[in-house]
Amino acid sequence: MSGRSMDRRRFLQVSAGGVGAAAAVIGAKRVFAERHRVHIARASSYDIDLAALLHDGLRELGQLELLRGKKVLLKPNLVETAAHHAHINTHPAMVVAAAQVAAELGATEVTVAEGPGHRRDVELVLDESGLGTALNEHRLRFVDLNHDAVETVENRGAFTTLKQLTLPRTVLKADVVISMPKLKTHHWVGATLAMKNCFGIMPGLVYGWPKNRLHHEGINRSILDIVATVRPELAIVDGILGMEGDGPIMGTPKPAGVVVMGTNLPAVDATCTRIMQIDPAKVIYLAGCPSSIGHTDPSRIDLTGEAVRQCAMPFVMPPGKDDLRATV
Amino acid sequence: MPSQDAPSDWHTFPAMLCLRQLSGRSDTLQRAVDWTLAARAKHWKNPDPANLGHDTSLEGWSWVAGTHAWAEPTAYALMALEACGHADHPRAVEARTMLVDRAVAGGGWNYGNKMVLGTNLRPFPGTTGIVLTALRHRTEEPSVQAGIRYLQQQIRTVRSAMSLAWTIIALKLLAPDTFDAAGQTRVDEVTDAALTHTMNTSGNAHHLALVLLSTQQPERWPFNRQPAGANA
């Protein structure tokens, strides 16, 4: 039985022996893959045919069958917002396009879900960000992960002191979780991308706001625990309009004009940092990422689409983070 | 006290308000009061006031035991203690000082920080409404007055059920003049819209209950301060 043929909750029960047992259950090919494919697409604005762009990306990744017959959960990045601040949250057009592609490729169910770290009132963030309107127009279901029913599972990362993690039932029941972050700098960890976006999976009802319990455990260690335990199957990074400077909220818009996709989150995030001209070896959660989660070394990453050097541009770093810059 | 892996415990505080309203004195409520007074938040002498902006030595209450205190759980704990006859307990007194200290520049409250890395944070209507409700007896404070002004602006635009409900509750308590005939018409309209929206989308029972509570008269709310000895 492959990991993808059972739901996430069943998988976590079966793999109670930890990462080693998990590899045996889901097959060494996926977790301990020697190489990861990452696709970079140019995208000048949110008005282009984003569904076609994402479809092409999945084809380049060899993943056109990834979503067929699956319950798909789209996890955008919604933190907080103010009117006309399109550089903070994953753009509604990206979320709608991903939902359309999932449906076209045979997903049986598509749910958009998020648990904002800075706001307990998710309805307000949906309203202010414009995502709520987009979801209503396209009749897409939304689940507030901060207040969802929860279940406790073994922490398969063991980077923090937490022996267990409490996860939303909606996430555990999903067959495919797609992390859909914004391409942004982050004042604590350097860059917030597909892996850091998984913080929003953790229920505030249990961990507080802004996921306070996990901050006390250490943001970098918590990121690795969450990714190792939840195992998102795909990342789609909205870098059409990113953020530089004092991210993830108070920074300034950075038009980067890219969408980055891949099935391995560390490989996707490492590629994104190279586009931002940040050295992934200096981003703690990427530098400390074990091979059981994925690879960040470019020699292990097969790029399709655009080359990094064609898209790379310097992002203004958050205060005190200039040491994370890559040597160009 | 909960273990390191235990779920958060801030839910105790709103539960105390419900118990006090529904059943009055009880052994369960007394245990909750004892637990609340014993629950400790992480606090320390402020190492870098310019960076954090708030006084980290003021304890308050946290979402999860052993972590730093934040605005919303502290406000809930304060209201629960007041409703149980402990308005003058030293921890309640310190909580009011802590909440006043955490107001953001320009009025209102974020989730608990005033600034991050020297950048002032924005206020949130929901958090501001909860904190103002807890500080309803401190109207002389400039930060409370600034918070009221912020909510009086927000009530014109906020549409989400939770934030709207706490905005109405706080303003009914602290600035009832806000609700003249025109203001009340606006509130009725947005309240109806918020109820419909919540029922059609999340169906969040907590949000529905808050909106319904906000439509009641303040005398019926569970936040009223009780005299010492009136607790369980």
XYZ file of C-alpha atoms in Angstrom:
560
model
C 0.000 0.000 0.000
C 1.437 3.351 -0.918
C 1.223 6.380 1.310
C -1.020 8.125 -1.168
C -3.613 5.383 -1.201
C -4.522 5.900 2.428
C -5.508 9.081 4.110
C -2.990 11.077 6.139
C -4.482 10.063 9.494
C -4.205 6.345 8.674
C -0.690 6.877 7.399
C 0.398 8.545 10.628
C -1.081 5.682 12.646
C 0.694 3.072 10.559
C 3.991 4.923 10.655
C 4.054 5.331 14.425
C 7.604 4.052 14.437
C 8.899 7.390 13.185
C 10.611 8.529 10.036
C 12.349 5.214 9.439
C 9.105 3.292 9.573
C 7.453 5.980 7.525
C 9.937 5.443 4.747
C 9.171 1.743 4.768
C 5.456 2.424 4.529
C 5.421 5.015 1.787
C 8.375 3.734 -0.147
C 11.954 4.874 -0.084
C 11.608 6.508 -3.474
C 9.540 9.430 -2.176
C 11.138 10.386 1.153
C 14.720 9.437 0.374
C 14.686 10.413 -3.265
C 18.133 11.213 -4.540
C 16.903 14.047 -6.710
C 13.955 16.435 -6.753
C 12.425 18.252 -9.680
C 11.486 21.934 -9.320
C 9.727 24.013 -11.956
C 10.122 27.784 -12.337
C 7.581 29.635 -14.477
C 7.586 33.281 -15.499
C 4.346 35.097 -14.663
C 4.083 38.807 -15.264
C 0.767 39.403 -13.499
C -2.253 37.740 -11.900
C -4.287 38.449 -15.018
C -2.632 35.768 -17.146
C -4.022 32.229 -17.485
C -2.685 30.940 -14.184
C -4.557 27.643 -14.439
C -2.726 26.883 -17.696
C 0.564 27.889 -16.077
C -0.008 25.521 -13.140
C -1.140 22.717 -15.455
C 2.035 23.117 -17.508
C 4.080 23.099 -14.335
C 2.567 19.856 -13.120
C 3.253 18.302 -16.522
C 6.900 19.411 -16.353
C 7.116 17.901 -12.877
C 5.631 14.637 -14.148
C 2.746 14.991 -11.697
C -0.369 15.172 -13.850
C -1.767 12.134 -12.013
C -0.917 13.421 -8.528
C -4.386 14.764 -7.809
C -6.596 12.223 -9.576
C -9.163 10.690 -7.251
C -7.779 12.585 -4.269
C -9.132 14.914 -1.614
C -6.976 17.995 -2.101
C -6.307 20.674 0.497
C -4.945 24.029 -0.662
C -3.068 25.855 2.077
C -2.500 29.516 1.102
C -0.628 32.009 3.272
C -3.061 34.368 5.018
C -1.525 36.335 7.831
C -3.159 39.674 8.169
C -3.820 42.395 5.720
C -4.752 45.950 5.072
C -6.625 47.260 2.096
C -4.699 47.120 -1.189
C -1.769 45.210 0.311
C -1.558 42.436 -2.285
C 2.004 41.530 -1.322
C 1.133 40.019 2.075
C -1.097 37.045 1.307
C -1.209 34.417 -1.428
C -3.194 36.073 -4.211
C -6.812 34.871 -4.575
C -6.237 34.291 -8.306
C -3.515 31.742 -7.511
C -5.788 29.874 -5.110
C -8.666 29.807 -7.575
C -6.351 28.661 -10.389
C -4.970 25.826 -8.250
C -8.508 24.746 -7.388
C -9.484 24.764 -11.072
C -6.458 22.664 -12.048
C -7.113 20.218 -9.221
C -10.661 19.749 -10.425
C -9.542 19.387 -14.077
C -6.990 16.761 -13.068
C -9.556 14.620 -11.285
C -9.498 15.689 -7.640
C -12.644 14.426 -5.932
C -12.712 17.257 -3.423
C -10.919 20.603 -3.132
C -10.797 22.477 0.167
C -9.044 25.754 0.904
C -7.849 25.888 4.495
C -5.728 28.154 6.657
C -5.145 29.018 10.291
C -3.710 32.543 10.366
C -1.025 33.034 12.950
C -1.776 36.665 13.626
C -5.536 36.819 13.500
C -8.105 34.728 15.352
C -10.861 36.190 13.211
C -10.224 34.434 9.906
C -13.464 35.767 8.425
C -12.001 39.258 8.691
C -8.787 38.243 6.910
C -10.791 36.518 4.173
C -12.856 39.653 3.766
C -9.951 42.111 3.714
C -7.711 39.998 1.485
C -10.344 39.427 -1.180
C -9.980 35.659 -0.887
C -13.412 35.323 0.708
C -15.095 36.910 -2.286
C -13.112 34.735 -4.696
C -14.002 31.568 -2.803
C -17.682 32.478 -2.796
C -17.665 33.257 -6.528
C -16.115 29.897 -7.318
C -18.072 28.000 -4.662
C -14.928 26.784 -2.953
C -15.119 25.421 0.582
C -12.959 27.065 3.250
C -11.982 25.600 6.626
C -10.586 27.673 9.490
C -7.727 25.468 10.696
C -7.358 27.471 13.896
C -10.753 26.278 15.086
C -11.140 22.924 13.330
C -11.666 19.616 15.160
C -8.247 18.209 16.033
C -6.439 14.934 16.564
C -3.076 14.295 18.167
C -0.413 12.335 16.280
C 3.188 11.415 16.867
C 5.693 14.157 16.084
C 7.718 12.472 13.353
C 10.325 15.192 13.220
C 11.471 15.285 16.840
C 13.369 18.522 16.320
C 11.443 20.189 19.165
C 10.742 18.718 22.604
C 7.146 17.995 21.569
C 6.481 14.269 21.417
C 3.152 14.784 19.690
C 1.580 17.348 17.409
C -2.098 18.210 17.396
C -3.362 18.675 13.843
C -6.655 19.765 12.287
C -8.839 16.852 11.240
C -9.342 18.470 7.826
C -5.597 18.207 7.179
C -5.397 14.634 8.424
C -8.254 13.579 6.156
C -6.748 15.174 3.046
C -4.957 12.907 0.567
C -2.886 15.731 -0.907
C -1.819 18.897 0.911
C -0.550 21.718 -1.313
C 1.441 24.437 0.405
C 0.818 27.741 -1.412
C 3.003 30.414 0.174
C 3.936 33.903 -0.880
C 7.566 34.589 -1.812
C 8.572 36.729 1.178
C 11.402 37.638 3.470
C 10.852 36.953 7.172
C 12.313 38.942 10.039
C 12.936 35.906 12.259
C 13.958 33.108 9.885
C 15.079 34.973 6.758
C 12.544 33.697 4.241
C 9.002 32.369 4.552
C 8.152 29.918 1.772
C 6.487 26.517 1.405
C 7.891 25.030 4.628
C 7.270 28.014 6.897
C 3.786 28.320 5.405
C 2.980 25.044 7.173
C 2.929 26.924 10.487
C -0.568 27.958 9.459
C -1.676 24.340 9.586
C -1.219 24.274 13.343
C -4.435 25.068 15.240
C -4.321 28.296 17.220
C -6.973 26.852 19.499
C -4.233 24.535 20.777
C -0.984 26.405 20.145
C -2.251 29.956 20.693
C -1.583 33.020 18.580
C 0.829 33.677 16.936
C 1.280 29.885 17.307
C 2.950 30.906 20.520
C 3.786 27.436 21.842
C 5.764 26.672 18.690
C 7.648 29.957 18.838
C 8.806 28.963 22.307
C 9.995 25.632 20.895
C 11.937 27.489 18.222
C 10.544 28.482 14.831
C 13.190 26.621 12.807
C 12.819 23.376 14.735
C 9.028 23.652 14.630
C 9.055 24.115 10.841
C 10.967 20.854 10.438
C 8.648 18.995 12.824
C 5.522 20.154 11.033
C 6.829 19.355 7.547
C 8.145 15.946 8.653
C 4.808 15.086 10.210
C 2.306 16.547 7.741
C 4.346 15.769 4.576
C 2.715 18.149 2.050
C 2.757 16.585 -1.400
C 3.187 19.739 -3.455
C 4.313 23.354 -3.169
C 3.168 26.224 -5.378
C 4.916 29.477 -4.484
C 3.246 32.756 -5.454
C 6.203 34.914 -6.433
C 4.398 37.059 -8.953
C 4.282 39.818 -6.360
C 6.488 38.988 -3.397
C 7.644 40.899 -0.345
C 11.057 42.186 0.680
C 12.339 43.953 3.779
C 10.510 43.538 7.080
C 8.434 40.501 6.109
C 6.208 38.612 6.583
C 3.750 41.494 7.158
C 5.365 44.908 7.325
C 7.648 44.574 4.291
C 7.301 46.211 0.896
C 6.056 44.785 -2.437
C 8.619 43.021 -4.625
C 7.482 42.137 -8.136
C 9.443 38.953 -8.821
C 7.316 37.580 -11.658
C 7.729 33.894 -10.899
C 5.762 30.851 -9.785
C 7.852 28.022 -8.322
C 6.485 24.491 -8.010
C 7.694 21.107 -6.830
C 6.802 18.031 -4.848
C 9.648 18.395 -2.372
C 9.311 21.421 -0.124
C 12.972 21.890 0.881
C 14.025 21.735 -2.769
C 11.369 24.289 -3.733
C 12.294 26.587 -0.857
C 16.012 26.372 -1.546
C 15.327 27.292 -5.167
C 13.192 30.241 -4.061
C 15.922 31.540 -1.766
C 18.365 31.405 -4.684
C 15.920 33.479 -6.721
C 15.813 35.957 -3.813
C 19.634 35.871 -3.681
C 19.529 34.462 -0.168
C 21.965 31.689 0.687
C 19.879 28.626 1.699
C 22.840 27.333 3.691
C 22.365 30.353 5.968
C 18.633 29.806 6.476
C 18.604 27.617 9.555
C 15.623 25.402 8.754
C 16.991 24.718 5.250
C 20.556 24.199 6.420
C 19.323 21.795 9.106
C 16.897 19.946 6.872
C 17.673 16.193 6.929
C 17.630 14.115 3.755
C 14.582 12.302 5.127
C 12.622 15.490 4.436
C 14.398 16.575 1.274
C 17.453 18.070 -0.354
C 18.482 21.695 -0.784
C 21.758 21.122 -2.641
C 21.382 22.345 -6.257
C 23.240 19.266 -7.467
C 20.223 17.237 -6.259
C 17.621 19.494 -7.827
C 16.555 19.152 -11.462
C 15.147 22.449 -12.671
C 12.601 22.794 -15.451
C 11.283 25.991 -16.965
C 13.312 29.094 -16.287
C 16.856 29.020 -14.955
C 17.487 30.519 -11.527
C 20.021 32.966 -12.930
C 17.403 34.354 -15.310
C 14.960 35.080 -12.479
C 17.267 35.932 -9.594
C 17.038 39.397 -8.095
C 18.207 40.812 -4.786
C 15.522 41.045 -2.115
C 16.028 43.690 0.559
C 16.670 41.727 3.736
C 14.823 42.263 7.036
C 16.612 44.363 9.653
C 19.662 42.523 10.958
C 19.492 39.740 8.355
C 21.968 40.994 5.763
C 24.276 38.101 6.653
C 21.841 35.743 4.888
C 22.629 37.193 1.489
C 24.114 34.879 -1.062
C 27.497 35.741 -2.504
C 26.701 36.572 -6.105
C -0.733 22.095 35.381
C -0.696 20.732 31.841
C 2.278 18.858 30.489
C 4.469 20.280 27.735
C 2.478 18.421 25.100
C -0.913 19.282 26.550
C -3.455 21.354 24.694
C -3.691 25.018 25.584
C -5.592 26.075 28.662
C -6.889 29.543 27.943
C -10.335 28.055 27.287
C -10.725 27.885 31.065
C -11.349 31.635 31.217
C -14.377 31.955 28.907
C -15.671 28.706 30.423
C -15.589 30.411 33.830
C -17.729 33.250 32.505
C -20.267 30.740 31.211
C -20.300 28.776 34.465
C -20.708 31.924 36.528
C -23.621 33.021 34.392
C -25.341 29.662 34.238
C -24.826 28.144 37.650
C -23.405 30.753 39.998
C -21.413 29.240 42.830
C -19.991 25.780 42.309
C -17.019 23.648 43.260
C -16.062 23.476 39.594
C -15.933 27.245 39.352
C -13.901 27.497 42.552
C -11.353 25.040 41.138
C -11.191 27.121 37.964
C -10.583 30.282 40.004
C -7.818 28.553 41.974
C -6.267 27.242 38.768
C -6.394 30.665 37.115
C -4.700 32.376 40.036
C -1.993 29.683 40.026
C -1.417 29.629 36.237
C 1.860 31.351 35.408
C 2.882 33.075 32.202
C 6.512 33.500 31.249
C 7.659 36.993 32.157
C 11.018 38.615 32.590
C 12.782 41.925 32.911
C 12.662 43.635 29.525
C 16.057 43.232 27.844
C 15.403 45.539 24.904
C 12.457 47.929 25.393
C 13.113 49.705 22.094
C 12.711 46.465 20.162
C 9.748 44.874 21.938
C 8.000 48.012 23.044
C 6.164 46.437 25.969
C 6.988 45.668 29.580
C 7.744 41.931 29.629
C 7.862 41.893 33.422
C 4.061 42.259 33.654
C 2.710 38.723 33.846
C -0.875 38.475 32.624
C -2.033 35.158 31.169
C -0.870 33.169 28.142
C -2.625 31.014 25.574
C -0.542 28.034 26.741
C 0.888 27.727 30.241
C 4.546 28.627 30.513
C 4.620 30.903 27.462
C 4.461 34.708 27.319
C 1.181 36.480 28.040
C -0.969 37.950 25.294
C -3.835 40.388 25.176
C -6.807 38.108 24.574
C -6.204 35.384 27.193
C -5.298 38.051 29.742
C -8.503 39.948 29.029
C -10.579 36.767 29.341
C -8.842 35.799 32.606
C -9.364 39.271 34.022
C -13.067 39.275 33.152
C -13.453 35.789 34.635
C -11.797 36.789 37.907
C -13.911 39.938 38.135
C -17.077 37.921 37.560
C -16.026 35.604 40.378
C -15.357 38.319 42.950
C -11.596 38.707 42.508
C -11.470 42.128 40.852
C -8.963 43.389 43.421
C -6.648 40.387 43.442
C -3.040 41.513 42.776
C -2.917 39.471 39.582
C -6.083 41.150 38.309
C -4.610 44.540 39.130
C -1.385 43.648 37.311
C -3.371 42.321 34.333
C -5.030 45.724 33.861
C -1.629 47.396 33.912
C -0.325 44.840 31.426
C -3.243 45.376 29.026
C -2.878 49.146 29.146
C 0.842 48.740 28.468
C 0.226 46.580 25.391
C -1.899 49.122 23.464
C -0.406 49.929 20.069
C 0.567 53.429 19.056
C -2.430 55.300 17.713
C -5.027 53.251 19.562
C -6.267 49.680 19.842
C -4.621 46.327 20.404
C -2.790 43.847 18.188
C -2.605 40.241 19.487
C -0.315 41.414 22.270
C 2.788 42.971 20.824
C 3.016 46.712 20.274
C 5.894 46.494 17.825
C 8.252 43.999 16.224
C 11.851 44.980 15.561
C 10.973 48.615 16.125
C 8.014 48.657 13.714
C 4.643 49.592 15.215
C 1.938 46.991 14.680
C -1.614 47.573 13.489
C -4.585 47.219 15.810
C -7.242 44.527 15.314
C -10.928 45.251 15.990
C -11.640 41.882 17.644
C -8.737 42.001 20.058
C -9.411 45.660 20.801
C -13.045 44.914 21.617
C -12.126 42.098 23.996
C -9.470 44.163 25.781
C -11.711 47.220 26.083
C -14.453 45.043 27.552
C -11.976 43.853 30.172
C -10.828 47.444 30.827
C -14.328 48.946 30.939
C -13.658 50.326 34.438
C -10.506 52.150 33.311
C -12.058 54.690 30.968
C -9.762 57.412 32.296
C -6.806 55.744 30.585
C -5.707 57.521 27.366
C -5.118 54.143 25.707
C -8.693 53.103 26.496
C -10.020 56.318 24.995
C -7.830 55.808 21.920
C -9.132 52.250 21.630
C -12.715 53.496 21.747
C -12.027 55.948 18.933
C -10.458 53.159 16.877
C -13.528 50.945 17.298
C -15.877 53.808 16.464
C -14.091 54.003 13.121
C -14.052 50.248 12.627
C -17.758 49.726 13.268
C -18.438 51.478 9.960
C -16.553 48.879 7.962
C -16.065 45.623 9.892
C -18.196 42.814 8.485
C -16.915 39.640 10.135
C -19.049 38.249 12.922
C -16.441 37.880 15.656
C -14.828 41.293 15.262
C -18.165 42.997 14.827
C -19.600 41.360 17.954
C -16.692 42.414 20.173
C -16.770 45.908 18.673
C -20.448 46.271 19.550
C -20.020 44.777 23.037
C -17.139 47.107 23.896
C -18.807 50.214 22.528
C -22.104 49.448 24.278
C -20.187 49.291 27.539
C -17.717 52.128 27.066
C -19.293 54.486 24.548
C -23.041 53.853 24.388
C -23.551 57.224 22.698
C -22.147 55.562 19.575
C -25.504 53.885 19.161
C -27.785 56.761 18.247
C -30.619 55.995 15.870
C -28.449 56.057 12.766
C -25.700 54.061 14.445
C -28.167 51.450 15.690
C -29.622 51.047 12.202
C -26.156 50.428 10.833
C -25.429 47.905 13.603
C -28.681 46.062 12.984
C -27.871 45.796 9.284
C -24.345 44.538 9.704
C -25.331 42.198 12.519
C -27.928 40.578 10.306
C -25.390 40.355 7.497
C -22.752 38.851 9.784
C -25.177 36.248 11.112
C -26.248 35.293 7.600
C -22.656 35.173 6.382
C -21.480 32.985 9.252
C -24.419 30.607 8.927
C -23.829 30.306 5.171
C -20.079 29.756 5.452
C -18.288 28.490 8.528
C -21.347 27.986 10.708
C -18.993 28.791 13.562
C -21.136 28.432 16.689
C -18.793 30.601 18.736
C -19.127 33.470 16.282
C -22.907 33.092 16.119
C -23.118 33.112 19.912
C -20.986 36.242 20.122
C -23.159 38.104 17.635
C -26.307 37.087 19.491
C -24.722 38.149 22.777
C -23.845 41.538 21.328
C -27.497 42.179 20.499
C -28.504 41.769 24.154
C -28.549 44.509 26.760
C -25.304 44.792 28.771
C -27.102 43.926 32.008
C -27.499 40.382 30.689
C -23.859 39.873 29.813
C -21.599 37.635 31.910
C -18.831 40.236 32.280
C -20.300 42.119 35.230
C -17.933 42.536 38.130
C -19.042 40.780 41.323
C -18.143 41.883 44.869
C -15.470 40.000 46.806
C -16.877 36.797 48.269
C -19.405 36.395 45.484
C -17.354 33.745 43.747
C -17.841 30.045 44.013
